[in-house]
Backbone as a printed PyTorch tensor [residue, N CA C, xyz], in Angstrom:
tensor([[[ -3.0160,  12.8890,  31.6630],
         [ -3.1740,  14.3130,  31.8180],
         [ -4.1610,  14.8620,  30.7860]],

        [[ -4.0790,  14.3500,  29.5620],
         [ -4.9910,  14.8190,  28.5210],
         [ -6.4390,  14.4910,  28.8710]],

        [[ -6.6710,  13.2700,  29.3320],
         [ -8.0340,  12.8930,  29.7140],
         [ -8.5140,  13.7120,  30.9040]],

        [[ -7.6210,  14.0250,  31.8250],
         [ -7.9720,  14.8720,  32.9650],
         [ -8.3930,  16.2600,  32.4850]],

        [[ -7.6370,  16.8280,  31.5460],
         [ -7.9860,  18.1320,  30.9880],
         [ -9.3420,  18.0760,  30.2900]],

        [[ -9.6100,  17.0000,  29.5530],
         [-10.9110,  16.8500,  28.9010],
         [-12.0430,  16.7680,  29.9180]],

        [[-11.8230,  16.0590,  31.0140],
         [-12.8450,  15.9660,  32.0660],
         [-13.1640,  17.3380,  32.6430]],

        [[-12.1320,  18.1080,  32.9340],
         [-12.3370,  19.4600,  33.4700],
         [-13.0990,  20.3040,  32.4570]],

        [[-12.7120,  20.2190,  31.1910],
         [-13.3820,  21.0020,  30.1590],
         [-14.8520,  20.5950,  30.0420]],

        [[-15.1290,  19.2880,  30.0820],
         [-16.5080,  18.8200,  29.9680],
         [-17.3640,  19.3250,  31.1250]],

        [[-16.7810,  19.4630,  32.2970],
         [-17.5180,  19.9630,  33.4620],
         [-17.7240,  21.4670,  33.4120]],

        [[-16.7000,  22.2220,  33.0230],
         [-16.7440,  23.6770,  33.1580],
         [-16.9760,  24.4290,  31.8570]],

        [[-16.6950,  23.8210,  30.7340],
         [-16.9040,  24.4330,  29.4050],
         [-16.2510,  25.8070,  29.2650]],

        [[-15.0430,  25.9370,  29.7500],
         [-14.2770,  27.1820,  29.6300],
         [-13.3900,  27.1160,  28.3870]],

        [[-13.0820,  28.2760,  27.8440],
         [-12.1570,  28.3440,  26.7170],
         [-10.7490,  28.0430,  27.2140]],

        [[-10.0580,  27.1860,  26.4880],
         [ -8.6930,  26.8010,  26.8420],
         [ -7.8090,  27.0180,  25.6170]],

        [[ -6.6620,  27.6420,  25.8220],
         [ -5.6620,  27.7660,  24.7650],
         [ -4.4880,  26.8790,  25.1670]],

        [[ -4.1680,  25.9340,  24.3140],
         [ -3.0990,  24.9800,  24.5920],
         [ -2.0740,  25.0570,  23.4670]],

        [[ -0.8320,  25.2310,  23.8250],
         [  0.2520,  25.2420,  22.8430],
         [  0.9730,  23.9040,  22.9490]],

        [[  1.0790,  23.2110,  21.8260],
         [  1.7350,  21.9110,  21.8240],
         [  2.4230,  21.6780,  20.4840]],

        [[  3.4360,  20.8370,  20.5040],
         [  4.0830,  20.3940,  19.2730],
         [  3.6190,  18.9840,  18.9120]],

        [[  2.7280,  18.4310,  19.7100],
         [  2.2380,  17.0690,  19.5220],
         [  0.9380,  17.1130,  18.7110]],

        [[  1.0000,  16.6710,  17.4710],
         [ -0.1610,  16.7500,  16.5830],
         [ -1.3170,  15.9110,  17.1140]],

        [[ -1.0490,  14.7040,  17.5900],
         [ -2.1170,  13.8660,  18.1520],
         [ -2.8060,  14.5660,  19.3200]],

        [[ -2.0140,  15.1700,  20.1920],
         [ -2.5680,  15.8790,  21.3420],
         [ -3.4440,  17.0450,  20.8910]],

        [[ -2.9800,  17.7870,  19.9150],
         [ -3.7450,  18.9310,  19.4110],
         [ -5.1000,  18.4850,  18.8780]],

        [[ -5.1170,  17.4280,  18.0930],
         [ -6.3720,  16.9450,  17.5140],
         [ -7.2710,  16.3470,  18.5870]],

        [[ -6.7020,  15.5990,  19.4980],
         [ -7.4760,  14.9360,  20.5530],
         [ -8.1810,  15.9340,  21.4660]],

        [[ -7.5090,  17.0260,  21.7930],
         [ -8.0530,  17.9680,  22.7630],
         [ -8.8460,  19.1160,  22.1480]],

        [[ -8.5840,  19.4440,  20.9060],
         [ -9.0720,  20.7150,  20.3590],
         [-10.3530,  20.5950,  19.5480]],

        [[-11.0490,  21.7280,  19.4700],
         [-12.1290,  21.9030,  18.5060],
         [-11.5920,  22.6230,  17.2770]],

        [[-10.5390,  23.4210,  17.4790],
         [ -9.8310,  24.0920,  16.3870],
         [ -8.3450,  23.9100,  16.6340]],

        [[ -7.6250,  23.5930,  15.5760],
         [ -6.1760,  23.4780,  15.6590],
         [ -5.5720,  24.5210,  14.7320]],

        [[ -4.6270,  25.2740,  15.2550],
         [ -3.9730,  26.3250,  14.4820],
         [ -2.5450,  25.8850,  14.1930]],

        [[ -2.1910,  25.8540,  12.9210],
         [ -0.8230,  25.5290,  12.5220],
         [ -0.1160,  26.8430,  12.2400]],

        [[  1.0500,  27.0000,  12.8500],
         [  1.8340,  28.2300,  12.7020],
         [  2.9550,  28.0230,  11.6900]],

        [[  3.3560,  29.1260,  11.0600],
         [  4.5120,  29.0940,  10.1690],
         [  5.7810,  29.1280,  11.0100]],

        [[  6.8900,  28.8430,  10.3400],
         [  8.1810,  29.0470,  10.9900],
         [  8.4080,  30.5520,  11.0660]],

        [[  9.5710,  30.9500,  11.3960],
         [  9.8830,  32.3610,  11.6540],
         [  9.5130,  33.2510,  10.4790]],

        [[  8.7470,  34.2820,  10.6570],
         [  8.0830,  34.6170,  11.9160],
         [  6.8420,  33.7490,  12.1130]],

        [[  6.5000,  33.5000,  13.3420],
         [  5.3510,  32.6640,  13.6630],
         [  4.0380,  33.3500,  13.3190]],

        [[  3.4160,  32.8910,  12.2680],
         [  2.1210,  33.4160,  11.8350],
         [  1.1810,  32.2480,  11.6120]],

        [[ -0.1060,  32.5400,  11.6380],
         [ -1.0850,  31.4850,  11.4030],
         [ -1.0010,  31.0540,   9.9480]],

        [[ -0.7660,  29.7750,   9.7560],
         [ -0.6940,  29.1900,   8.4170],
         [ -2.0700,  28.6590,   8.0310]],

        [[ -2.6770,  27.9200,   8.9490],
         [ -3.9850,  27.3300,   8.6760],
         [ -4.7040,  27.0350,   9.9860]],

        [[ -6.0220,  27.2480,   9.9680],
         [ -6.8810,  26.8650,  11.0910],
         [ -7.7060,  25.6720,  10.6380]],

        [[ -7.6750,  24.6230,  11.4230],
         [ -8.3610,  23.3870,  11.0700],
         [ -9.4470,  23.1160,  12.0970]],

        [[-10.6720,  22.9590,  11.6170],
         [-11.7880,  22.6190,  12.4990],
         [-11.7240,  21.1180,  12.7720]],

        [[-11.6910,  20.7530,  14.0370],
         [-11.6270,  19.3440,  14.4360],
         [-13.0580,  18.8900,  14.7180]],

        [[-13.6500,  18.2530,  13.7270],
         [-15.0520,  17.8470,  13.8140],
         [-15.1410,  16.3840,  14.2540]],

        [[-14.7020,  16.1420,  15.4740],
         [-14.7680,  14.8030,  16.0560],
         [-15.7560,  14.8310,  17.2150]],

        [[-16.4780,  13.7360,  17.4230],
         [-17.5090,  13.7360,  18.4660],
         [-16.9270,  13.8480,  19.8720]],

        [[-17.7210,  14.4170,  20.7360],
         [-17.4200,  14.4670,  22.1660],
         [-18.4800,  13.6520,  22.8770]],

        [[-18.1610,  13.0450,  23.9930],
         [-16.8780,  13.0930,  24.6890],
         [-15.8240,  12.3010,  23.9190]],

        [[-14.6080,  12.7750,  24.0320],
         [-13.4840,  12.1390,  23.3510],
         [-12.8440,  11.1160,  24.2800]],

        [[-12.4680,  10.0020,  23.6840],
         [-11.7990,   8.9450,  24.4350],
         [-10.5320,   8.5290,  23.6910]],

        [[ -9.5790,   8.0450,  24.4290],
         [ -8.2660,   7.6950,  23.8770],
         [ -8.3750,   6.7710,  22.6580]],

        [[ -9.3200,   5.8560,  22.6850],
         [ -9.4640,   4.8630,  21.6230],
         [ -9.7700,   5.4870,  20.2660]],

        [[-10.3030,   6.7070,  20.2710],
         [-10.6740,   7.3430,  19.0050],
         [ -9.4550,   7.6620,  18.1420]],

        [[ -8.2690,   7.5970,  18.7090],
         [ -7.0480,   7.8930,  17.9500],
         [ -6.8070,   6.8910,  16.8200]],

        [[ -7.4940,   5.7680,  16.8640],
         [ -7.3570,   4.7870,  15.7800],
         [ -8.4980,   4.8880,  14.7660]],

        [[ -9.4340,   5.8210,  14.9730],
         [-10.5370,   6.0290,  14.0310],
         [-10.0300,   6.6660,  12.7400]],

        [[-10.6860,   6.3440,  11.6400],
         [-10.2900,   6.8670,  10.3270],
         [-10.3280,   8.3910,  10.2840]],

        [[-11.3340,   9.0070,  10.8980],
         [-11.4430,  10.4740,  10.8750],
         [-10.2790,  11.1150,  11.6200]],

        [[ -9.8960,  10.5400,  12.7480],
         [ -8.7630,  11.0600,  13.5170],
         [ -7.4750,  10.9310,  12.7010]],

        [[ -7.2790,   9.7760,  12.1120],
         [ -6.0670,   9.5300,  11.3240],
         [ -5.9990,  10.4750,  10.1290]],

        [[ -7.1290,  10.7070,   9.4750],
         [ -7.1550,  11.6240,   8.3300],
         [ -6.7770,  13.0370,   8.7580]],

        [[ -7.3060,  13.4920,   9.8900],
         [ -6.9440,  14.8180,  10.4040],
         [ -5.4630,  14.8890,  10.7470]],

        [[ -4.9630,  13.8460,  11.4080],
         [ -3.5400,  13.8130,  11.7680],
         [ -2.6620,  13.8750,  10.5190]],

        [[ -3.0310,  13.1200,   9.4970],
         [ -2.2510,  13.1350,   8.2560],
         [ -2.2920,  14.5110,   7.6000]],

        [[ -3.4610,  15.1460,   7.6160],
         [ -3.6130,  16.4840,   7.0300],
         [ -2.7300,  17.4990,   7.7640]],

        [[ -2.8060,  17.5090,   9.0780],
         [ -2.0050,  18.4560,   9.8670],
         [ -0.5180,  18.1600,   9.7030]],

        [[ -0.1540,  16.8980,   9.7020],
         [  1.2500,  16.5190,   9.5260],
         [  1.7880,  17.0290,   8.1940]],

        [[  0.9960,  16.9190,   7.1420],
         [  1.4340,  17.4000,   5.8280],
         [  1.6380,  18.9130,   5.8370]],

        [[  0.7460,  19.6370,   6.4920],
         [  0.8930,  21.0960,   6.5870],
         [  2.1700,  21.4460,   7.3450]],

        [[  2.4020,  20.7730,   8.4670],
         [  3.5930,  21.0400,   9.2780],
         [  4.8590,  20.7200,   8.4820]],

        [[  4.8700,  19.6060,   7.7820],
         [  6.0460,  19.2470,   6.9680],
         [  6.3130,  20.2910,   5.8920]],

        [[  5.2590,  20.7120,   5.2110],
         [  5.4110,  21.7300,   4.1670],
         [  5.9720,  23.0140,   4.7520]],

        [[  5.4450,  23.4350,   5.8910],
         [  5.9380,  24.6530,   6.5440],
         [  7.3870,  24.5030,   6.9820]],

        [[  7.7590,  23.3270,   7.4620],
         [  9.1440,  23.0960,   7.8880],
         [ 10.0940,  23.1900,   6.6980]],

        [[  9.6970,  22.6220,   5.5750],
         [ 10.5340,  22.6850,   4.3710],
         [ 10.6630,  24.1240,   3.8960]],

        [[  9.5520,  24.8450,   3.8680],
         [  9.5880,  26.2410,   3.4300],
         [ 10.4250,  27.0920,   4.3830]],

        [[ 10.2860,  26.8390,   5.6850],
         [ 11.0730,  27.5740,   6.6740],
         [ 12.5580,  27.3160,   6.5170]],

        [[ 12.9250,  26.0630,   6.2390],
         [ 14.3370,  25.7210,   6.0280],
         [ 14.8800,  26.3880,   4.7740]],

        [[ 14.0700,  26.4140,   3.7300],
         [ 14.5020,  27.0420,   2.4770],
         [ 14.7050,  28.5400,   2.6670]],

        [[ 13.8040,  29.1830,   3.4040],
         [ 13.9430,  30.6190,   3.6580],
         [ 15.1620,  30.9130,   4.5160]],

        [[ 15.4310,  30.0560,   5.4900],
         [ 16.6040,  30.2470,   6.3480],
         [ 17.8940,  30.1240,   5.5460]],

        [[ 17.9080,  29.2180,   4.5890],
         [ 19.1050,  29.0110,   3.7710],
         [ 19.3910,  30.2210,   2.8880]],

        [[ 18.3400,  30.9250,   2.4700],
         [ 18.5010,  32.1050,   1.6180],
         [ 19.0710,  33.2660,   2.4120]],

        [[ 18.6680,  33.3850,   3.6620],
         [ 19.1000,  34.5180,   4.4910],
         [ 20.3680,  34.1440,   5.1540]]])
């Protein structure tokens, strides 16, 4: 499905907004990835995904992809910890 969406995008070049909890999917499909905070949902960080196009599944093992995934994962983990701490206070 992801490759199908990329094919459509490559043909039509339309703006697409995709909401996902899958970090790999976000990096694979996006030019920009937005990480949201926990409640309330606000933009925590916008990450420019500077990976070459056309994108292919095999690129998920590239060092640049892995570095981006690790960066986004760390942001999400930090936000989850902060969100849990705030929930415990309230």
